[in-house]
Short mmCIF file of C-alpha atoms and ligand atoms in Angstrom, two decimals:
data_model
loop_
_atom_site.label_atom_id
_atom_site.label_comp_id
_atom_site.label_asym_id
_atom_site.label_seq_id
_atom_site.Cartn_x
_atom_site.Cartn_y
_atom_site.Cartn_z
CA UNK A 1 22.39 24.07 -7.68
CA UNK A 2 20.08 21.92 -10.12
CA UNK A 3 18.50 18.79 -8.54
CA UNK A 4 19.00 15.80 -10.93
CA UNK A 5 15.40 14.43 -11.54
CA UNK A 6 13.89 11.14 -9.50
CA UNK A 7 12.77 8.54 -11.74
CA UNK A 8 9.48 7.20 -10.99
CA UNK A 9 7.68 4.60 -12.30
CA UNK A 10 3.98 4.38 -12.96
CA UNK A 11 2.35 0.94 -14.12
CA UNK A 12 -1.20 0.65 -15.03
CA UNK A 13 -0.84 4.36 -15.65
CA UNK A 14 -3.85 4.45 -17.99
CA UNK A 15 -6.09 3.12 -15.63
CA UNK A 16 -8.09 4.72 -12.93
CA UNK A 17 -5.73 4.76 -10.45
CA UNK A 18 -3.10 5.85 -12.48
CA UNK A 19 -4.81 9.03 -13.19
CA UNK A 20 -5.58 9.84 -9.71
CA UNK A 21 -1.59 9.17 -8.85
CA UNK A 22 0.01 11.08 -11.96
CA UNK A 23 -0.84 14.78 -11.16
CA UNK A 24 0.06 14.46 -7.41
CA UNK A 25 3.06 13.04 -8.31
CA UNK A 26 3.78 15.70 -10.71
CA UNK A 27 3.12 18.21 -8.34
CA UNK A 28 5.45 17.20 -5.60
CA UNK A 29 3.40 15.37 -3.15
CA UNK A 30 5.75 11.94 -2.51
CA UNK A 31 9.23 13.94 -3.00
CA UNK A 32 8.10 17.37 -1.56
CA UNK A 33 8.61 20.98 -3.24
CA UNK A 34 11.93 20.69 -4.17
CA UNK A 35 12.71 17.52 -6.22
CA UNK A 36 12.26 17.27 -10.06
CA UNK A 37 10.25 14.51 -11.22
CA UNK A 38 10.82 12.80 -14.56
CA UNK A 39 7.28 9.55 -14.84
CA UNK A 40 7.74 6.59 -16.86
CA UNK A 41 4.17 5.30 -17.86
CA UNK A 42 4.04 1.27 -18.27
CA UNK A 43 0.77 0.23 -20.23
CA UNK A 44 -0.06 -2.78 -21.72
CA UNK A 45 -0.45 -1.95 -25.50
CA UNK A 46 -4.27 -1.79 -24.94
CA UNK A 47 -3.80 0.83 -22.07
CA UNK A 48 -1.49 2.78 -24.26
CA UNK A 49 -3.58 5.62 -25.74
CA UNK A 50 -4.93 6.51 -22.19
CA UNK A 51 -1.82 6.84 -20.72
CA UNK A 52 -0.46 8.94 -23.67
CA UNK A 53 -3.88 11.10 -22.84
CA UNK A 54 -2.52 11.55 -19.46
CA UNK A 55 0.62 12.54 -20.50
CA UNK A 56 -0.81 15.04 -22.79
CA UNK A 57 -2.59 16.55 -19.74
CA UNK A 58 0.40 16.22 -17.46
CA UNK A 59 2.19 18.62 -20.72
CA UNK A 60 -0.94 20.87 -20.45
CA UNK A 61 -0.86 20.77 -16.37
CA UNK A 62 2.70 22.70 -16.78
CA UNK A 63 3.95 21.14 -13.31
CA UNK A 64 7.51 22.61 -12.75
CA UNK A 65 9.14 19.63 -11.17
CA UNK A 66 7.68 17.64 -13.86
CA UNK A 67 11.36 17.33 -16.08
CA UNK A 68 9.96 14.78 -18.57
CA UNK A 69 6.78 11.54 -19.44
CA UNK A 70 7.29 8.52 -21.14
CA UNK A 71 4.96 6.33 -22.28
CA UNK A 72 5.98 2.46 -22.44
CA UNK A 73 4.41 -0.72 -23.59
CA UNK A 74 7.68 -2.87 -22.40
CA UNK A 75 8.89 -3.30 -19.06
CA UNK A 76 12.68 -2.96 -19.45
CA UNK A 77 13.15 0.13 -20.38
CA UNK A 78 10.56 1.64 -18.27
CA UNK A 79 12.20 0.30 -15.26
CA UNK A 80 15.59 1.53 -16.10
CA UNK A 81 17.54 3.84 -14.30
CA UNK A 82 14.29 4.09 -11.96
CA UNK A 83 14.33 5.44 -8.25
CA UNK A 84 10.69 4.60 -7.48
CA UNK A 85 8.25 2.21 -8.74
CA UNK A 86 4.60 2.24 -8.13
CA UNK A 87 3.31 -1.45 -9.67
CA UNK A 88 -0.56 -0.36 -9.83
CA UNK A 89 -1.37 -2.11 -13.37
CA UNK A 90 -3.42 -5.17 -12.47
CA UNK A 91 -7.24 -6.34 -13.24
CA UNK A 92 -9.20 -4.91 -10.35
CA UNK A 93 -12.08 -7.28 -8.92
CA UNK A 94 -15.77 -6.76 -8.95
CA UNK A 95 -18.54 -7.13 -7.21
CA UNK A 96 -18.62 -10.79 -5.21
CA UNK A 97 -14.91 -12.02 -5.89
CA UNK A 98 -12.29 -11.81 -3.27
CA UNK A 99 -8.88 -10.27 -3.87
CA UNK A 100 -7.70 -13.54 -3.46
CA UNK A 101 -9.58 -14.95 -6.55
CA UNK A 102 -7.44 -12.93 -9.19
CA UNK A 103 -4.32 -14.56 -7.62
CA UNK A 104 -4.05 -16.43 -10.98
CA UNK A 105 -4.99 -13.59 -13.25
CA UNK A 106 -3.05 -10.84 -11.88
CA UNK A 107 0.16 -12.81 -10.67
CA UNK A 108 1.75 -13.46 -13.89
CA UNK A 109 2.22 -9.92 -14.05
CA UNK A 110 4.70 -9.36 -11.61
CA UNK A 111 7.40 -11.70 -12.16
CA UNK A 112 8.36 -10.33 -15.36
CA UNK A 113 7.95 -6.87 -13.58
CA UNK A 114 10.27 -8.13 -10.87
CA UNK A 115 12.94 -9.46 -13.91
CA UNK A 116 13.10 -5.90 -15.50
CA UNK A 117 13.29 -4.35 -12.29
CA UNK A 118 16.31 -6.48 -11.37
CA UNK A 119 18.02 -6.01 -14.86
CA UNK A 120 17.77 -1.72 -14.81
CA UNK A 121 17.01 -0.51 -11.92
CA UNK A 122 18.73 2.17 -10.19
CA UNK A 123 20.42 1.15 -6.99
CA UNK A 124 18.02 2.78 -5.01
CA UNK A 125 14.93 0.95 -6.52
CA UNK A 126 11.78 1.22 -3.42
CA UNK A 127 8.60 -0.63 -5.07
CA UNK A 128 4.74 -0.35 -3.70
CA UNK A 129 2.48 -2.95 -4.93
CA UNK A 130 -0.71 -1.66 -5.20
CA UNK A 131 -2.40 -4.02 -7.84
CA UNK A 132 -4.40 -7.08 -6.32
CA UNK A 133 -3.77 -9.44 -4.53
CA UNK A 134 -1.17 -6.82 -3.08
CA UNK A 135 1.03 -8.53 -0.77
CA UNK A 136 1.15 -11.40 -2.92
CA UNK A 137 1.99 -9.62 -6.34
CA UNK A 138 5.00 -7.85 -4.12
CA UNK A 139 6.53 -11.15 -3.09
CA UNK A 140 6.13 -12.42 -6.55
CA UNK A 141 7.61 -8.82 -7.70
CA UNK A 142 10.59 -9.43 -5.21
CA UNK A 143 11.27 -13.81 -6.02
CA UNK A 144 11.93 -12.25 -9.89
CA UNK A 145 14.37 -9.19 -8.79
CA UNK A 146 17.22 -11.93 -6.67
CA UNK A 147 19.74 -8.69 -7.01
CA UNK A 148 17.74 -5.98 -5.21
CA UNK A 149 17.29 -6.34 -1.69
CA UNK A 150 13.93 -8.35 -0.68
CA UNK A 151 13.10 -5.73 1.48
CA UNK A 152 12.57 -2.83 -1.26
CA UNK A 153 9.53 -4.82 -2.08
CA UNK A 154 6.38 -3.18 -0.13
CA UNK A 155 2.96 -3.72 -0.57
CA UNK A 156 0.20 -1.46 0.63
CA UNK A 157 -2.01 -1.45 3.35
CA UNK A 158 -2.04 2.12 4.17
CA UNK A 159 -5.32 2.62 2.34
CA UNK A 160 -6.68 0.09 5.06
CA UNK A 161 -4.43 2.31 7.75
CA UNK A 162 -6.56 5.40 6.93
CA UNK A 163 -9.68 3.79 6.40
CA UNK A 164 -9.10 2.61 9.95
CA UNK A 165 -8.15 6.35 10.75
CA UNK A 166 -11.60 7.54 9.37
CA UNK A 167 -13.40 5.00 11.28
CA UNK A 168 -12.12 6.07 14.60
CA UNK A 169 -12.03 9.69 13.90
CA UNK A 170 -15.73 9.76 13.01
CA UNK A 171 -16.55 7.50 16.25
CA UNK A 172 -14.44 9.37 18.77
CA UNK A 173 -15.67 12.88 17.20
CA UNK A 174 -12.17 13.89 16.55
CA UNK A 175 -9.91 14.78 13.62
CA UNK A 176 -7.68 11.84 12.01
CA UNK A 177 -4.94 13.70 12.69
CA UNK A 178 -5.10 13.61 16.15
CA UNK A 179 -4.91 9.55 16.64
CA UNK A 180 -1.20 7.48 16.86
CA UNK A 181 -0.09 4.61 16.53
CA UNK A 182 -2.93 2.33 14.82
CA UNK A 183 -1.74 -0.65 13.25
CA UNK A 184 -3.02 -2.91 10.56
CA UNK A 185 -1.81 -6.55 10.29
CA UNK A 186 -1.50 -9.21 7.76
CA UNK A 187 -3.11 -9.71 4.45
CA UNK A 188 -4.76 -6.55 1.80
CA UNK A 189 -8.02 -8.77 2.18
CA UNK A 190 -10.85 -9.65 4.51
CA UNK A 191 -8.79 -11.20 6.84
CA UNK A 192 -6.42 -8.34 7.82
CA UNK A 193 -6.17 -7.42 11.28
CA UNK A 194 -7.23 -3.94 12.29
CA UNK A 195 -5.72 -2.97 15.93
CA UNK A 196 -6.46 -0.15 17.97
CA UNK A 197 -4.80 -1.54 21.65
CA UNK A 198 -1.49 0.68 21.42
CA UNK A 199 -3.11 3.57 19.57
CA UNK A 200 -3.99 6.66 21.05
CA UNK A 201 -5.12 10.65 21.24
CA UNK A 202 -3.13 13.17 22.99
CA UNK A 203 -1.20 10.03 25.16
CA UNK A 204 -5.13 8.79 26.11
CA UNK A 205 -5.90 4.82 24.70
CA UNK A 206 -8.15 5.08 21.82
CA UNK A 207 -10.03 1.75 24.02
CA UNK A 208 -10.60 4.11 26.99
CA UNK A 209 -11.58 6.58 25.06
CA UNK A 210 -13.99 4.44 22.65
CA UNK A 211 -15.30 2.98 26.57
CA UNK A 212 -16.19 5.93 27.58
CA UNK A 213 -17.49 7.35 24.46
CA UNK A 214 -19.63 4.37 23.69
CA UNK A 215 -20.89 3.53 27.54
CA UNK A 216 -18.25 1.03 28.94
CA UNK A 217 -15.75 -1.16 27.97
CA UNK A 218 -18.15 -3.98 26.86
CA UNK A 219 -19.53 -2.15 24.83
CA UNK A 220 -16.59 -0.90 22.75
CA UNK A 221 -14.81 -3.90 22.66
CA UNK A 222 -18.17 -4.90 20.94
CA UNK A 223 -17.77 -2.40 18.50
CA UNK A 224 -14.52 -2.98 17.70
CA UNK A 225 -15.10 -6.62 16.93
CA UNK A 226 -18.20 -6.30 15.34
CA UNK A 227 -18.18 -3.15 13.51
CA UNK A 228 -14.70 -1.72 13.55
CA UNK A 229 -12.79 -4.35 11.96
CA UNK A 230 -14.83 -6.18 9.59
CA UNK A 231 -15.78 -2.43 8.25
CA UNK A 232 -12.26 -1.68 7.87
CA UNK A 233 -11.43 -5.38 6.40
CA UNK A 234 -14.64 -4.74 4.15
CA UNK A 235 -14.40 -1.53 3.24
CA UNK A 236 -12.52 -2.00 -0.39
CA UNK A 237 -16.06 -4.35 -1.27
CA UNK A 238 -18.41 -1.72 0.37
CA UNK A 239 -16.69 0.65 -2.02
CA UNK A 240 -17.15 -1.44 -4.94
CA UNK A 241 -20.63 -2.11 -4.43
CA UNK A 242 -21.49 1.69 -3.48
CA UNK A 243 -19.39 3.50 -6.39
CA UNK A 244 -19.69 0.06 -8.59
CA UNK A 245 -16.12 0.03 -9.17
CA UNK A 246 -12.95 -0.32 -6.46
CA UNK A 247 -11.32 2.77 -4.87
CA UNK A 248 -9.46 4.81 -7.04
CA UNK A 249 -8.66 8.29 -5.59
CA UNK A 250 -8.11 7.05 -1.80
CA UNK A 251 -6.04 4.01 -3.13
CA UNK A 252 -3.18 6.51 -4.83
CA UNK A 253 -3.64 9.08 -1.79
CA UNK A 254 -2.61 6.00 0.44
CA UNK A 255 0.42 4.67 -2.14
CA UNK A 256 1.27 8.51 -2.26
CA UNK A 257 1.43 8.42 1.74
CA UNK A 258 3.41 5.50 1.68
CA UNK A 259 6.32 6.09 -0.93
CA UNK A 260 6.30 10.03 1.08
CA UNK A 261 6.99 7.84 4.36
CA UNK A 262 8.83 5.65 2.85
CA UNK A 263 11.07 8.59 1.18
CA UNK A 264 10.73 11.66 3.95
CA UNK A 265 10.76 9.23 7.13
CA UNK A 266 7.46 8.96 9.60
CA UNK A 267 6.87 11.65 11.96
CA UNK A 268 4.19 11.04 14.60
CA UNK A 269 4.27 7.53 16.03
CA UNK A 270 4.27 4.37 13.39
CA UNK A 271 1.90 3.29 10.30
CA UNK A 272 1.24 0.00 8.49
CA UNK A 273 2.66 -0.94 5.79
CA UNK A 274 3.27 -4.76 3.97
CA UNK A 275 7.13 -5.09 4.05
CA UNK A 276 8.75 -8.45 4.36
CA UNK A 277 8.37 -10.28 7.35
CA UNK A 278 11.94 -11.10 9.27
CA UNK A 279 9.41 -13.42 11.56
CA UNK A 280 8.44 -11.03 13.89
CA UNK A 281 5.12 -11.15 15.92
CA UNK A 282 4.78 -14.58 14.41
CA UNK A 283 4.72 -13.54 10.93
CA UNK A 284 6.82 -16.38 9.06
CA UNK A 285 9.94 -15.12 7.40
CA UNK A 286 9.73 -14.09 3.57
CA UNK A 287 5.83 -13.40 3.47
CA UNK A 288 4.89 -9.61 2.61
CA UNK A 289 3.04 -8.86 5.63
CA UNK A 290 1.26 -5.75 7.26
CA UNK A 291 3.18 -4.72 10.61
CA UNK A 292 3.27 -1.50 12.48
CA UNK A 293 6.18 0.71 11.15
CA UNK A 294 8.49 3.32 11.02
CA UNK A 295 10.56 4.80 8.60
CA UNK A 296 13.74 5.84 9.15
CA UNK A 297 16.91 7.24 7.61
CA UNK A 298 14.66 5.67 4.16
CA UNK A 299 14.39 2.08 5.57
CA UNK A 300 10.99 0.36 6.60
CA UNK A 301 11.37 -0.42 10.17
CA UNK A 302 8.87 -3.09 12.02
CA UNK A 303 7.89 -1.59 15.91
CA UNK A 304 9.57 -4.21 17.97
CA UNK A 305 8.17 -5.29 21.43
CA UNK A 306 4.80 -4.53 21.49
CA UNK A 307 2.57 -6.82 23.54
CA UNK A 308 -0.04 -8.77 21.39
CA UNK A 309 -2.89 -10.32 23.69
CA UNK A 310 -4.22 -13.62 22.70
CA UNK A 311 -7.11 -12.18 20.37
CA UNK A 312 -4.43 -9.99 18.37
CA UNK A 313 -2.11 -13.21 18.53
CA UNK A 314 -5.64 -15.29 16.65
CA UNK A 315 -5.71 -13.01 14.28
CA UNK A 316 -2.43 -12.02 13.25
CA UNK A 317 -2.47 -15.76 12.56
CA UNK A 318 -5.11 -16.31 10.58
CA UNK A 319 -4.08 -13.38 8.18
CA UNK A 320 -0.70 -14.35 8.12
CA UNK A 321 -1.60 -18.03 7.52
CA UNK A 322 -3.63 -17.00 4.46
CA UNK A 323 -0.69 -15.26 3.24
CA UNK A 324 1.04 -18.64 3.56
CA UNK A 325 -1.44 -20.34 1.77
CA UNK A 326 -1.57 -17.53 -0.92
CA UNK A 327 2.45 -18.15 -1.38
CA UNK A 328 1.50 -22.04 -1.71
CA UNK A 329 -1.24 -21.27 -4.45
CA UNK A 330 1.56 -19.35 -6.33
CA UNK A 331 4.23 -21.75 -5.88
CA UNK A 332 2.43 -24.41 -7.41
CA UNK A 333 1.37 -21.99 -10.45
CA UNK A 334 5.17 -21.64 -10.75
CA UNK A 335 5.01 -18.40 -10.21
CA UNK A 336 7.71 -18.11 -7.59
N1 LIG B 1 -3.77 -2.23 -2.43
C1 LIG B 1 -4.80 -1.40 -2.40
O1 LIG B 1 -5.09 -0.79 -1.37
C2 LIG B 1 -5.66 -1.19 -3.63
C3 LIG B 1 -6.70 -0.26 -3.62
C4 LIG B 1 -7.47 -0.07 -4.76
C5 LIG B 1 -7.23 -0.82 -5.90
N2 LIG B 1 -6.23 -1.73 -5.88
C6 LIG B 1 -5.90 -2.51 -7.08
O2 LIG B 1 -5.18 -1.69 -8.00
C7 LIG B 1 -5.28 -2.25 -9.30
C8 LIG B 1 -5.60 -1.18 -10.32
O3 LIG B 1 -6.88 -0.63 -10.09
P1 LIG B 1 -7.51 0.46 -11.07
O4 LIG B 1 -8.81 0.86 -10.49
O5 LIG B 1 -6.52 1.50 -11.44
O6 LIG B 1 -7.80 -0.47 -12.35
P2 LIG B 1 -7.97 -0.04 -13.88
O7 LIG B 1 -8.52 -1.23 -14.58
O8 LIG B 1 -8.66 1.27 -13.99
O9 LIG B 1 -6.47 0.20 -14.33
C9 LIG B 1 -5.54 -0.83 -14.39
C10 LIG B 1 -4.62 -0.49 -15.54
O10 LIG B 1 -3.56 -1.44 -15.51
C11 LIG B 1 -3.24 -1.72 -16.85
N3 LIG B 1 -2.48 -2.97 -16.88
C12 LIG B 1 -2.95 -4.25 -16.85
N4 LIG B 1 -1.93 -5.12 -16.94
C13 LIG B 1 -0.79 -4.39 -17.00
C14 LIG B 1 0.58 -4.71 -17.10
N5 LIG B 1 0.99 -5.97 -17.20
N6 LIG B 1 1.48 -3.70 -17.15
C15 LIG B 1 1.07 -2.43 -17.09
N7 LIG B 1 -0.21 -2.04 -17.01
C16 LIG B 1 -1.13 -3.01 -16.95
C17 LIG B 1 -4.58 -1.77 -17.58
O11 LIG B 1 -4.43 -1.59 -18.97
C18 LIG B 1 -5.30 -0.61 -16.91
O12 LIG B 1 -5.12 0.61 -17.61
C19 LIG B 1 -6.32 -3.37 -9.17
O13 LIG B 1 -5.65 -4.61 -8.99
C20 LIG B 1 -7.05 -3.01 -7.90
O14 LIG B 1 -7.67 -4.14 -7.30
C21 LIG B 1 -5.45 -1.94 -4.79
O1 LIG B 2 -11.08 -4.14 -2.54
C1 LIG B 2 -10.62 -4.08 -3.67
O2 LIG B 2 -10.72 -5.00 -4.50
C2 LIG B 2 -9.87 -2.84 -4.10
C3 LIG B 2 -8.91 -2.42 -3.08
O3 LIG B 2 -8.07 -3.44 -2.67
C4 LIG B 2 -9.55 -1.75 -1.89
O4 LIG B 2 -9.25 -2.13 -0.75
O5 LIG B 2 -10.34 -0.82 -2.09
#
């Protein structure tokens, strides 16, 4: 029996990231083995001519779930009929901004992206925001789209979920694919809140285990909040200042991870992902927020119940509150 193609999506697919996503795609690795692929590319006109390249390549790559690439300059049709949507097209920052500081530049992107997606897409429509400010950009993406439900809007934070994955796995001398249940909360930015306290290795807590790796618990609760998290929250400028330009190929393995998830359901224990916030943990209503989750039956579900001591509680609100203040700013740019 033939299976009828998924439409996916691609904006920005001329850019770096875009690249790095396509041929995964192509190749199966968000719908598994089985599932034909036909990729819209959006571009802005400048953008065009790369993404044509790409689709050249993708022709000469001779994927067998690929069923068919278009190349688009206009948003409508390349969100019509589509099943998937990964919004990547956005200005990246450079060295010494904040993600925050192309709130302005990169925001009037995603209403309109929102409108077409509301006007064509299929009934299924899931969306990842990956361009910057993430979270942001999504709940933009979602205010534009009043037909599809809010919570098909996602942004991502598992890039930050693995890069908190590495971190440990290097420091605990283990593989990432041992650890569970890590979490990252809040904002794609500096102030996102990286939590080990319900994660673990083979049912052992990942804090007794970094005690008694590191000599004590002092010591690792030390290292966790003064080298763990702000080199997690920091990582995406460490990157730009060591490669001189932002993560590209770890960016669309962690959007690829996501829309898999997302798709395929989780398997082992929760991620993180930005979905919108019903109020849980604090988190108020209608922001796109980073919470631990699971996916099931192709739904984003937030882990309920988990207990949040009072320095998870400070910082949970201090990301969240910046993604308050981040709505405001775009608000008052009329951009919601
Ligand atoms: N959320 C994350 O974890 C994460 C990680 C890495 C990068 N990013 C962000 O992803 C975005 C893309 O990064 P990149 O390295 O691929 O940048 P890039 O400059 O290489 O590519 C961006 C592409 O988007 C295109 N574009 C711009 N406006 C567009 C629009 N309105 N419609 C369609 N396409 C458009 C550009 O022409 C360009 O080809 C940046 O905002 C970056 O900060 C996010
Ligand atoms: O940090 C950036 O600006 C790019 C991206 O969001 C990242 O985390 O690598």
């Amino acid at each position: 029996m033939s299976v009828k193609p998924v439409t996916i999506t691609i904006t920005g697919a001329g850019g770096q990231i875009g690249y790095a996503l396509l041929f995964r795609i192509a190749s199966g690795a968000i719908l598994g083995p089985d599932v034909p692929v036909r990729l819209n590319l959006l571009e802005i006109p400048q953008g065009v001519r790369a993404a044509e390249g790409a689709a050249l390549e993708l022709q000469d790559a001779a994927f067998p779930l690929l069923h068919q690439v278009d190349v688009y300059d206009d948003a409508t049709p390349a969100f019509a009929g589509s099943n998937l949507a990964l919004l990547v097209g956005a200005r990246p920052r450079t060295a010494g901004m904040e993600r925050g500081d192309l709130l302005a530049a990169n925001g009037g992107i995603f209403g309109p992206q929102g409108a077409a997606i509301n006007a064509g897409a299929a009934d299924d429509i899931r969306v990842v925001v990956v361009g910057n400010p993430a979270n942001t950009n999504a709940l933009i993406a979602a205010s534009h789209a009043p037909d599809v439900p809010a919570e098909r809007f996602t942004a991502l934070t598992r890039l930050d979920h693995n890069r908190a994955l590495g971190q440990l796995a290097a420091t605990l001398g283990t593989t990432v694919g041992t650890l569970r249940d890590v979490t990252i909360w809040g904002n794609h930015s500096a102030t996102q809140f990286p939590d080990v306290s319900h994660a673990t290795i083979d049912g052992e807590t990942v804090p007794a285990l970094l005690a008694a790796r590191l000599g004590g618990v002092d010591v690792a609760r030390e290292w966790l909040v003064d080298t763990f998290i702000p080199r997690v929250a920091k990582r995406g400028a460490e990157i730009i200042e060591v490669r001189g330009s932002s993560s590209v190929a770890s960016a669309a393995s962690a959007a690829i991870d996501h829309m898999r998830d997302w798709v395929q359901g989780t398997q082992h224990g929760w991620t993180s992902a930005a979905v919108v916030s019903d109020g849980s943990y604090g988190a108020p209503e209608g922001l796109v927020s980073s919470f631990p989750v699971e996916s099931v039956d192709g739904e984003w579900r937030i882990v309920q119940g988990l207990e949040v001591d009072a320095f998870a509680e400070h910082r949970i609100a201090a990301s969240v509150g910046e993604l308050a203040d981040e709505r405001e700013a775009v608000r008052s740019l009329g951009l919601i």
